[in-house]
Coordinates of C-alpha atoms in Angstrom, one line a residue:
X1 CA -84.3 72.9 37.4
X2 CA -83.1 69.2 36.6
X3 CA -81.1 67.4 38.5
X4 CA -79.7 64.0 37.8
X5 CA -78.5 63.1 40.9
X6 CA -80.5 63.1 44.3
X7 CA -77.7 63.8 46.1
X8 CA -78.6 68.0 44.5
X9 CA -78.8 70.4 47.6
X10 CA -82.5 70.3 49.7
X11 CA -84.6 72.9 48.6
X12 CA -85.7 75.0 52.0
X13 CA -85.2 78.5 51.4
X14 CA -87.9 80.7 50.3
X15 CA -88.7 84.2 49.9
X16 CA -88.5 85.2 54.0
X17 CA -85.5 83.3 53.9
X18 CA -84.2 85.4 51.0
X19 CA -85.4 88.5 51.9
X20 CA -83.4 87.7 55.7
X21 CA -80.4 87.0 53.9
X22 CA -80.3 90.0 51.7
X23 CA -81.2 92.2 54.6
X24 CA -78.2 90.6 56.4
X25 CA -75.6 90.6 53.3
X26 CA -76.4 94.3 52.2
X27 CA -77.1 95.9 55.7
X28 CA -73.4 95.4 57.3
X29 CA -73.6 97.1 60.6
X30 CA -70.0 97.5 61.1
X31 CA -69.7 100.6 58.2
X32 CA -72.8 102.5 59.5
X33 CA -69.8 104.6 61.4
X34 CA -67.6 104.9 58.5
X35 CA -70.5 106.8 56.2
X36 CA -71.6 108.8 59.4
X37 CA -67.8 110.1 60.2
X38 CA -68.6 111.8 56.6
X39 CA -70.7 114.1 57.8
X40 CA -74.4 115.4 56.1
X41 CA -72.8 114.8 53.0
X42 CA -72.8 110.7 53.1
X43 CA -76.7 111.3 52.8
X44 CA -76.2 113.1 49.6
X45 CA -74.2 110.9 47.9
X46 CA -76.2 107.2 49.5
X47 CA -79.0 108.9 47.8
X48 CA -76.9 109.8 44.4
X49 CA -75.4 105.9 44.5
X50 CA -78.5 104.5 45.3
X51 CA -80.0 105.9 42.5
X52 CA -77.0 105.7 40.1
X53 CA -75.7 102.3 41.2
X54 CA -77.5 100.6 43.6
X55 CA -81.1 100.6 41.4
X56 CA -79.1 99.5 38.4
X57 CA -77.7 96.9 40.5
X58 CA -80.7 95.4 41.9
X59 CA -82.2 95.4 38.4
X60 CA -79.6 93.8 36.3
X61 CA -79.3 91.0 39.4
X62 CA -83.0 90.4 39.1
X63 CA -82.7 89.6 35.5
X64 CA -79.5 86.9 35.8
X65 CA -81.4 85.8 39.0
X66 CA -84.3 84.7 37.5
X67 CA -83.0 83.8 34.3
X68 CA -79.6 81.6 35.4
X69 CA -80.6 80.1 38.2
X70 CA -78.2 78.0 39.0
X71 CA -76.1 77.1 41.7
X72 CA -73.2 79.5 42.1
X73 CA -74.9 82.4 40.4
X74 CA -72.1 85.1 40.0
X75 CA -69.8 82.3 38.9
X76 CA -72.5 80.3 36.3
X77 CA -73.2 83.9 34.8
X78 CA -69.5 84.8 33.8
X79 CA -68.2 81.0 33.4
X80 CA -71.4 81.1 30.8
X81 CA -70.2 84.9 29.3
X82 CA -66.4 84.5 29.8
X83 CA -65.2 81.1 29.9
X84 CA -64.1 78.5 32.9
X85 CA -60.9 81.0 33.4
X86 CA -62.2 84.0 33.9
X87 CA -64.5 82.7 36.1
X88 CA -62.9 80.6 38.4
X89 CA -60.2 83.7 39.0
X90 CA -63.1 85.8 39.1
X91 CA -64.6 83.7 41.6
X92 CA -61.5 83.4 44.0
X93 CA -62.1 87.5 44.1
X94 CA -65.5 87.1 45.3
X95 CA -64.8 84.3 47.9
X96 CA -62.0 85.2 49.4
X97 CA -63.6 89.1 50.4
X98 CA -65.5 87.0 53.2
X99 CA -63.1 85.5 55.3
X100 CA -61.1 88.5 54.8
X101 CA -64.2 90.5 56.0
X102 CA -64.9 88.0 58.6
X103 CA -61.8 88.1 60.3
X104 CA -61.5 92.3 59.6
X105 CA -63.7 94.6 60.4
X106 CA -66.7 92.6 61.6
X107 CA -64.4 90.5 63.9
X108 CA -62.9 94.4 64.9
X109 CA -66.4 96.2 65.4
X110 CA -67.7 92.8 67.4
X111 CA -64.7 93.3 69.7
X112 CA -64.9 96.6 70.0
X113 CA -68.9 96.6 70.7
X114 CA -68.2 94.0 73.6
X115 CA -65.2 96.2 75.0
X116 CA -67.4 99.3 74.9
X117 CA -70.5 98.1 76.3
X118 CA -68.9 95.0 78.6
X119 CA -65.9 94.5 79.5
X120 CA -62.0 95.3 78.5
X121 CA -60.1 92.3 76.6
X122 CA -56.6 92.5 77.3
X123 CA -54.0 90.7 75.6
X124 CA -54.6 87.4 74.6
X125 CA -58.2 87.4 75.7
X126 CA -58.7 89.7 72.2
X127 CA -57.6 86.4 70.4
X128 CA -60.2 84.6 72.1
X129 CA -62.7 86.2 71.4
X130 CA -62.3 86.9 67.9
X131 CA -62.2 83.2 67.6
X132 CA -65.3 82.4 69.3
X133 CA -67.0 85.5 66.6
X134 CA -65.2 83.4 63.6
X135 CA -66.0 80.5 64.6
X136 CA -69.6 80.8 65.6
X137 CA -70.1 81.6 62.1
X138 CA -68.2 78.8 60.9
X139 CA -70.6 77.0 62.9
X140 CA -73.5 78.4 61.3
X141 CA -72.5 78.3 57.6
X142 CA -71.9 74.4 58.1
X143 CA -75.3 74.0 59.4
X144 CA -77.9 72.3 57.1
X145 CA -80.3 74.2 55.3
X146 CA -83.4 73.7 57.7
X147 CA -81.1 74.8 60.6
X148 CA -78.9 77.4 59.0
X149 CA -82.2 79.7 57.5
X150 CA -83.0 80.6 61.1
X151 CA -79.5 82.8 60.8
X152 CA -80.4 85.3 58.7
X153 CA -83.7 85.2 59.8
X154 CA -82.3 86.1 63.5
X155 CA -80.2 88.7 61.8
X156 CA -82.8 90.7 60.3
X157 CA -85.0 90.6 63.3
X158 CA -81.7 91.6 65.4
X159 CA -81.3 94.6 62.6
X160 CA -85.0 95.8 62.9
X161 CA -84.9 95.8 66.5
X162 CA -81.3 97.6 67.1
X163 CA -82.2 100.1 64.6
X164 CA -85.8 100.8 66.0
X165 CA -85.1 101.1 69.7
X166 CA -82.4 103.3 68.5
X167 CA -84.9 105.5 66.4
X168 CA -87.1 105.2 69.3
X169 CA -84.5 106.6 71.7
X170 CA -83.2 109.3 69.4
X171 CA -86.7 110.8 69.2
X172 CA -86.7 110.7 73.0
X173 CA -83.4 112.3 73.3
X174 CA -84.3 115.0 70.9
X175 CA -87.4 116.2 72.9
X176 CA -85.5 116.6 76.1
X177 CA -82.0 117.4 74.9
X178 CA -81.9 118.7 71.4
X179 CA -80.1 118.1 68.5
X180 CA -77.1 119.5 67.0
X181 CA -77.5 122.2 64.1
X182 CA -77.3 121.1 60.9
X183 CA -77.4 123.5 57.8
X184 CA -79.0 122.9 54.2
X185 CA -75.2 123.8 52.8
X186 CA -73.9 120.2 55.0
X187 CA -75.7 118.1 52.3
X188 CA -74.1 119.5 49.3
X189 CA -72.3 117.1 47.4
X190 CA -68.8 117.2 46.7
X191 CA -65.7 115.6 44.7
X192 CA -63.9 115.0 47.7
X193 CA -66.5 113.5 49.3
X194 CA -67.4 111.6 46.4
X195 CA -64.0 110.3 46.6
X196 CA -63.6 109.6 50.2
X197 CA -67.3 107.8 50.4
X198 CA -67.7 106.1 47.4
X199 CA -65.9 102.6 47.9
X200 CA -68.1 102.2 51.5
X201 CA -71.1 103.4 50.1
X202 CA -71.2 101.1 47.5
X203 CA -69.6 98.0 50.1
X204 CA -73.2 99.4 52.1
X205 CA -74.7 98.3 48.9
X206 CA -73.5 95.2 47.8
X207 CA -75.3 91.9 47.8
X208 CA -77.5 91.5 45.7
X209 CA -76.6 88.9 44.4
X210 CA -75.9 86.1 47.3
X211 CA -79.3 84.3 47.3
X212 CA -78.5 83.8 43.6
X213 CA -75.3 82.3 44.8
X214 CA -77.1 80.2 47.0
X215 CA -80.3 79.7 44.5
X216 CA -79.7 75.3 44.8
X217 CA -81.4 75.6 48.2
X218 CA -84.2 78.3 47.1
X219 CA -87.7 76.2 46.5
X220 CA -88.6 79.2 43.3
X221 CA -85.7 81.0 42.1
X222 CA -87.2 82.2 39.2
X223 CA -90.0 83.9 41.3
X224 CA -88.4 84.3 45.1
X225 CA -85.0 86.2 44.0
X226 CA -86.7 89.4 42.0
X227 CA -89.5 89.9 44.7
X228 CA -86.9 89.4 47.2
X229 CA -84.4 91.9 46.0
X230 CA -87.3 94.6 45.6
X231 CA -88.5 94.5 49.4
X232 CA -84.8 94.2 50.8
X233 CA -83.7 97.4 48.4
X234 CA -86.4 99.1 49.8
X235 CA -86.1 97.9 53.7
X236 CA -81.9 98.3 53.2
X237 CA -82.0 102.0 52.3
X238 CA -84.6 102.8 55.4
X239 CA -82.2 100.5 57.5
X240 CA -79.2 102.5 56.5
X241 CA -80.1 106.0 56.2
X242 CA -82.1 106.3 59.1
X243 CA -79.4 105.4 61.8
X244 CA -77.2 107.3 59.9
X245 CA -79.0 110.3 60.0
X246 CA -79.8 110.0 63.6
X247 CA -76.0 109.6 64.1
X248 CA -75.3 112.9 62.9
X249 CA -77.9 114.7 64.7
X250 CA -77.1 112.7 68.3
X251 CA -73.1 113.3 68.0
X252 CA -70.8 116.4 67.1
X253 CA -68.8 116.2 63.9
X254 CA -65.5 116.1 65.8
X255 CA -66.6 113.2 67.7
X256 CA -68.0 111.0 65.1
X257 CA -65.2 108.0 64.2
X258 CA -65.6 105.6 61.2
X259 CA -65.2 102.8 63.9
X260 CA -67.2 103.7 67.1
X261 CA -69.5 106.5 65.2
X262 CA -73.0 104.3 65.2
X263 CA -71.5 103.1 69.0
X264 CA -71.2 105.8 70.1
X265 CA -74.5 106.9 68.8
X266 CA -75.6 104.5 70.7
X267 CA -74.3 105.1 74.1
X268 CA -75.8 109.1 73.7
X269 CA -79.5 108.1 73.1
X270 CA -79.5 105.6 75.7
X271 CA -79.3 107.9 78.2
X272 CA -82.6 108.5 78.2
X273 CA -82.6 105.8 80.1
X274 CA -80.8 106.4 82.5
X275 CA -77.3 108.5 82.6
X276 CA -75.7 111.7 81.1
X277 CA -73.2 113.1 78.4
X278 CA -70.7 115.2 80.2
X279 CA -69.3 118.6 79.0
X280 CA -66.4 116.9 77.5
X281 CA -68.5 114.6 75.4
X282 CA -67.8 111.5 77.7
X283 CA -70.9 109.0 78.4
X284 CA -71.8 107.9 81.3
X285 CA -75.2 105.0 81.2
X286 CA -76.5 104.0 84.7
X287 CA -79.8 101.9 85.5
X288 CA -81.7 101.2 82.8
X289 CA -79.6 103.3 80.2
X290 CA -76.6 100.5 80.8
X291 CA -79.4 97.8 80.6
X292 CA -80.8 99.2 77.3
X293 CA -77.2 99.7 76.1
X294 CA -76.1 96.0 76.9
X295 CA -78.6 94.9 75.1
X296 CA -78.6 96.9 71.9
X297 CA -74.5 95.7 71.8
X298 CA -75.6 92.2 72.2
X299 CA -78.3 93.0 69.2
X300 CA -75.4 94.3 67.4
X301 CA -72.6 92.0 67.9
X302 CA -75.0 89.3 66.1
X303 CA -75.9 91.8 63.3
X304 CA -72.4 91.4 62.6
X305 CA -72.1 87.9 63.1
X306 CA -75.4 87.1 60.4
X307 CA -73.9 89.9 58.1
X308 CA -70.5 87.9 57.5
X309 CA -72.8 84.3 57.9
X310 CA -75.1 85.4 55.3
X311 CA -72.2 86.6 52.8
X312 CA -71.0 82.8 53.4
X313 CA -74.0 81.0 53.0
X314 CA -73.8 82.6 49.7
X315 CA -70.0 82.8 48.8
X316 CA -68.6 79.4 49.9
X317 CA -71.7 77.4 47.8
X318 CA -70.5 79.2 44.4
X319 CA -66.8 78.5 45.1
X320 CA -67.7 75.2 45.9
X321 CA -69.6 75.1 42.7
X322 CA -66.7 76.4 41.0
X323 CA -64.4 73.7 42.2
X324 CA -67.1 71.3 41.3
X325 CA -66.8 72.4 37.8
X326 CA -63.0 72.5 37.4
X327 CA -62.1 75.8 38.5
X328 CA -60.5 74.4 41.5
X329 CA -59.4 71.5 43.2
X330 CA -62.4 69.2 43.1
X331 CA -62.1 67.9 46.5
X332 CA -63.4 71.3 47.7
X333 CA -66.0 71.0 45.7
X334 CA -67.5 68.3 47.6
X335 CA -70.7 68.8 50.1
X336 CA -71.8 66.7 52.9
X337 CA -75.0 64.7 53.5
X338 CA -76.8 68.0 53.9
X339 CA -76.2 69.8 50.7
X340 CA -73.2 71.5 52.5
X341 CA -70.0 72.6 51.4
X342 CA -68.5 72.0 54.6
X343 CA -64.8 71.6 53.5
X344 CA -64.8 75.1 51.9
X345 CA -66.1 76.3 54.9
X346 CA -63.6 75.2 56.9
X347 CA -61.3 76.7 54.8
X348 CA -63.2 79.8 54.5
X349 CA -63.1 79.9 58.7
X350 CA -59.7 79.5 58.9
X351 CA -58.7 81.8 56.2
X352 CA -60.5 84.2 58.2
X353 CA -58.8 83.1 62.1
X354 CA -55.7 83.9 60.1
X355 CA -56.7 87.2 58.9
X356 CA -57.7 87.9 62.5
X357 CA -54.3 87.1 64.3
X358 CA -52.5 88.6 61.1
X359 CA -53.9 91.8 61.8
X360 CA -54.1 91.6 65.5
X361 CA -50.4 91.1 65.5
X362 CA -49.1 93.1 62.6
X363 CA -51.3 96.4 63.8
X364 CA -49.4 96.4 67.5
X365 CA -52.8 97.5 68.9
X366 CA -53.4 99.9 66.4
X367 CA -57.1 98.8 66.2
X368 CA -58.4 101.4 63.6
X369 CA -55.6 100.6 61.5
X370 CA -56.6 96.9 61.4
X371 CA -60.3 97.8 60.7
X372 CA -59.2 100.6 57.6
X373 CA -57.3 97.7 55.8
X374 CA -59.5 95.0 56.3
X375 CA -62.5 96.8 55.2
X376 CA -60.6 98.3 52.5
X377 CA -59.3 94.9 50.9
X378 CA -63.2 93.2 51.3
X379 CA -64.4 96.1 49.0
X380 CA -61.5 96.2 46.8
X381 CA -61.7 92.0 46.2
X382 CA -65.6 92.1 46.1
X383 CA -65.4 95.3 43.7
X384 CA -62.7 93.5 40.9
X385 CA -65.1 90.7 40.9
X386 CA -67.9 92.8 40.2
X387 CA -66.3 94.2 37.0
X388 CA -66.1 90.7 35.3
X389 CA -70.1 89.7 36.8
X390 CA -71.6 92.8 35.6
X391 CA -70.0 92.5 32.5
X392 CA -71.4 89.0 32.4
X393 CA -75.1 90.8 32.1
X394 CA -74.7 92.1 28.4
X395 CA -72.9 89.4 27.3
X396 CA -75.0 86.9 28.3
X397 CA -77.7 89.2 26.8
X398 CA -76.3 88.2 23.3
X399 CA -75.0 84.9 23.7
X400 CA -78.9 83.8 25.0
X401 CA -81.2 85.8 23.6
X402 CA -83.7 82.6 23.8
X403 CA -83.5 81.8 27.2
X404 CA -86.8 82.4 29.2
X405 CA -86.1 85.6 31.8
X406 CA -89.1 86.2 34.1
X407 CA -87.6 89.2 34.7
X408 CA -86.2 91.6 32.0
X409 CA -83.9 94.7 33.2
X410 CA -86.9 98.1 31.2
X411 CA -86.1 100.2 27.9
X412 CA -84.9 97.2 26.4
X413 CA -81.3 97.2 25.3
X414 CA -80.7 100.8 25.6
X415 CA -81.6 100.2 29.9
X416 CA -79.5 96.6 29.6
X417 CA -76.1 98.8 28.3
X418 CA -77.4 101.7 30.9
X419 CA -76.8 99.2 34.0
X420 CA -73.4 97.7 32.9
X421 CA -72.0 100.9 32.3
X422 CA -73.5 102.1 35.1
X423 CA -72.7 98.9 37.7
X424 CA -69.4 98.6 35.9
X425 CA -68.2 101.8 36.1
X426 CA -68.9 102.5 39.8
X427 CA -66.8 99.3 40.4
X428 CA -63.6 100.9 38.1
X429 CA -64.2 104.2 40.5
X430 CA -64.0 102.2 43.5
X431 CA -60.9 100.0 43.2
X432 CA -58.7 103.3 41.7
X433 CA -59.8 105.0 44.8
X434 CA -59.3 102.3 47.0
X435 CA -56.0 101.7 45.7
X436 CA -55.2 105.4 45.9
X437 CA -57.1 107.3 48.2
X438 CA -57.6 110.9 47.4
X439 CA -57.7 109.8 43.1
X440 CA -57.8 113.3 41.1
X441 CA -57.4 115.8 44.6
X442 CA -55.0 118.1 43.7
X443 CA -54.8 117.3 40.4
X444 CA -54.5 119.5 37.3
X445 CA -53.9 122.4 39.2
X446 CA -57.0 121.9 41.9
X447 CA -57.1 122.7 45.5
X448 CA -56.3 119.6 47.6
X449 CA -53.5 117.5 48.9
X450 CA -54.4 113.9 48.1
X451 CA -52.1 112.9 51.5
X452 CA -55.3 113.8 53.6
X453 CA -57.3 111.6 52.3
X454 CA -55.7 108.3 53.6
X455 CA -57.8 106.3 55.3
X456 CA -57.3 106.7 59.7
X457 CA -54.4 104.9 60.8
X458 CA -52.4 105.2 58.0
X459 CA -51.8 109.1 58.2
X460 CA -48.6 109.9 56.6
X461 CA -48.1 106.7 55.3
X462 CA -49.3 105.9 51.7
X463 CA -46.7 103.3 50.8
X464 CA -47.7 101.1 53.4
X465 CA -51.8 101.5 52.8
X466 CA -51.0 100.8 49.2
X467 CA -49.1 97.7 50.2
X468 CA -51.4 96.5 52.8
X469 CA -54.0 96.7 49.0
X470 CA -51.9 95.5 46.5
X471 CA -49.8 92.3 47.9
X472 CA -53.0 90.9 49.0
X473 CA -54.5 91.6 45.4
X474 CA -51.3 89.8 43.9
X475 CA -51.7 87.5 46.2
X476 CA -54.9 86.3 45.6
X477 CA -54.7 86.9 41.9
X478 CA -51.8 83.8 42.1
X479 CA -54.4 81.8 44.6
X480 CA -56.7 81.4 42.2
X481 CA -54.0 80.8 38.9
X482 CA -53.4 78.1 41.8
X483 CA -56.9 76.7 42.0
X484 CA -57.3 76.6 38.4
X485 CA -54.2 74.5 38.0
X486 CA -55.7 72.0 40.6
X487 CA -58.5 71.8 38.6
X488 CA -57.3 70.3 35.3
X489 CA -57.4 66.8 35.6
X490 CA -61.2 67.6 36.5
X491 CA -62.1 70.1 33.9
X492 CA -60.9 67.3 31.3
X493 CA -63.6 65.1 32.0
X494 CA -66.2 68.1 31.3
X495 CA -67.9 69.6 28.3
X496 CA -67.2 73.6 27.4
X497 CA -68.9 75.8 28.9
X498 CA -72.9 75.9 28.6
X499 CA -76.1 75.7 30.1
X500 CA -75.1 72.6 32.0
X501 CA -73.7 73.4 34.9
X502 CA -72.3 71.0 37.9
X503 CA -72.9 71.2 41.2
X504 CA -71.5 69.5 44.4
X505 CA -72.4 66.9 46.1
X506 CA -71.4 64.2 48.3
X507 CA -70.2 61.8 45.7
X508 CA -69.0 64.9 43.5
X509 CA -71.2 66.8 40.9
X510 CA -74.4 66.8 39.7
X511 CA -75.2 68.2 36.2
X512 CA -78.1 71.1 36.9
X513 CA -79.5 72.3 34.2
X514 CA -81.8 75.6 34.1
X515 CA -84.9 75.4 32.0

């Protein structure tokens, strides 16, 4: 990379940085439940997506990764296949998931966590709190590169701890206790499950991408992001489908929520420890069971917090980038004496206190209904704006044949058309059955009613879920017609789209140019 401006972000991260981060963008604690609440079944098809979506994924990532990369990744790659348009719409998509996520169900699951495991927060004490959670990572996104890689760092470590002393305790609570029956015939896959557990299987998944978003502050992009995205596939699919199994052998089926179901979990195993499960299924730690339990929700609550920083870290530096390059108002495409795009932060944090009191307000207390739609509406914006960047990958294919790629996607064009259909047709599957929950059940004559498969909290009421999909969709679909019109009296001082691509900085762009 080129630069011809010093003011191009520091270089600091490198590969134990980007491994943390993936680890933290693609292991989101906060849907662990939702997967579990499945049943055996979730196993089956993780293991189906992984290999059907999630490899593909990873592959055709490592290949734009090392071959584009620029600052902004998802938004260079289809701003260099589709045009400024596309992308900078495309672009809004993929920001505006995180704040939306932010303030959701990781702000929900944080609460939640301290409220199970600390103390009650009534009434306005909720608000508090879920502004301390947003805003701590608001905190940590604006920090400068040598300050914010110790985030993710603490995230993974957080993850690998939680997630072993639960293993630990779940083989303890098996010897003395037992574990409940499960049947070879659980596993089988299913349309309606395929249905019901695709769109937060493949959120489970997602991320890939975000160091390439980030790849201004990586000191070898070309090497770090493919070795990278191998060792955090391979350590994400241990770090979900082990406490996800362990879930479903601790916990009955008619206990297991997609909220509280790893929580839950949790609370059972630490018994061990001290305390007992009563007949009725209630929990009760004592001694060292609470102690161990206090301290795998603290562990927990900042899994949460790292998992919505590292998506940031990621997200705000390629719609900054996009800004930068016309595709918004320019001054949000301006970064600070650190290489920081702290004024898209700051509107990134307070998109995201706004989601939170939204939803805090507009769900009366009905927490699960507040964590159903916000999770639903991250997937549903990230997944759009995975349509257009997995596209990106074939066309790019063809439009640069020349440029150097470290790392090619195997089997030559055959494997290259095998993971866009692939990636790309997972992501048309996932927004149909966001948007209508139950797609095909009962269809054509088949056994069904696709009423019972609305997400929890929204029994009974399918116009409302669909609404609380589609305005926002609209609404963001304007937002970024909006930031593209801000951007026109920048884009007129820039070339068409090519190789040369801006980047912020604190006297506005630099011209970055991958070689």
């Amino acid at each position: 990379m080129t630069s011809v401006d010093s003011a191009a972000p520091p270089r600091g991260l490198r590969r134990l940085d980007v491994l943390a981060m993936l680890l933290c963008a693609i292991v989101g604690l906060d849907t662990l439940g939702s997967v579990a609440a499945n049943g055996p079944e979730g196993l089956t098809w993780m293991a189906v997506l992984g290999l059907l979506f999630f490899v593909p994924y990873g592959l055709l990532i490592a290949e734009l990764g090392s071959a584009f990369p620029a600052e902004g990744g998802p938004y260079v790659w289809t701003k260099l296949a589709f045009g400024r348009f596309a992308a900078g719409i495309n672009q809004v998509f993929y920001w505006i998931n995180n704040p939306i996520w932010l303030g959701g169900s990781l702000c929900v699951v944080a609460i939640t966590t301290f409220e199970t495991f600390f103390h009650p927060l009534p009434g306005a004490w909720k608000y508090l709190a879920g502004a301390v959670f947003i805003g701590a990572a608001g905190l940590a996104v604006h920090s400068p590169v040598a300050i914010g890689r110790w985030v993710p760092i603490a995230g993974a470590l957080a993850r690998v701890a939680l997630l072993g002393l639960f293993v630990v305790s779940l083989v303890v609570y098996a010897v003395r206790n037992g574990l409940q029956p499960l049947s070879a015939g659980d596993y089988a896959p299913t349309y309606l499950g395929l249905v019901a557990l695709t769109p937060v299987i493949v959120f489970n998944y997602m991320g890939f991408e975000i160091p390439s978003a980030a790849a201004g502050g990586m000191a070898d992009p070309k090497r770090d992001v493919p070795a990278a995205l191998l060792r955090g596939g391979v350590g994400s699919a241990v770090l979900y489908g082990v406490p996800i199994l362990g879930t479903l052998l601790v916990l009955p089926r008619d206990q297991l929520g997609s909220l509280t179901g790893f929580i839950d979990a949790c609370r059972a195993v630490f018994t061990v420890y001290g305390g007992h499960v009563a007949e009725d299924g209630t929990v009760v730690l004592t001694g060292a069971g609470a102690l161990f339990a206090k301290l795998a929700a603290a562990g927990l609550i900042v899994g949460l917090l790292t998992s919505g920083t590292a998506w940031a870290m990621g997200l705000s530096r390629a719609q900054a980038v996009a800004c930068a390059d016309g595709a918004g108002p320019r001054w949000l495409g301006v970064t600070d004496r650190h290489g920081t795009p702290a004024r898209i932060n700051l509107v990134s944090t307070l998109v995201a206190a706004l989601v939170m009191v939204l939803a805090l307000s507009l769900s009366a207390g009905d927490v699960q209904a507040y964590f159903t739609a916000g999770i639903s509406l991250a997937i549903s914006a990230t997944a759009i704006s995975y349509l257009l960047t997995f596209s990106s990958f074939i066309a790019l294919r063809r439009r640069y044949p020349d440029v150097e790629r470290p790392y090619r996607v195997p089997f030559g064009n055959a494997g290259a058309w095998t993971a866009t259909v692939l990636t790309v047709g997972t992501m048309a599957f996932t927004v149909l059955a966001l948007i209508w929950p139950g797609l095909g059940v009962g269809w054509f004559g088949t056994a069904g009613d696709p009423a019972d498969y609305l997400p929890s909290g929204f029994e009974g009421r399918r116009a409302a879920y669909t609404a609380s999909q589609l305005v926002p969709v609209a609404l963001i679909l304007v937002l970024g017609c909006v930031f593209y019109a801000l951007g026109t009296r920048r884009r007129r001082e820039l070339p068409a789209p090519s190789l040369t691509m801006p980047v912020p900085s604190d006297r506005g762009v630099t011209a970055d140019v991958p070689s």
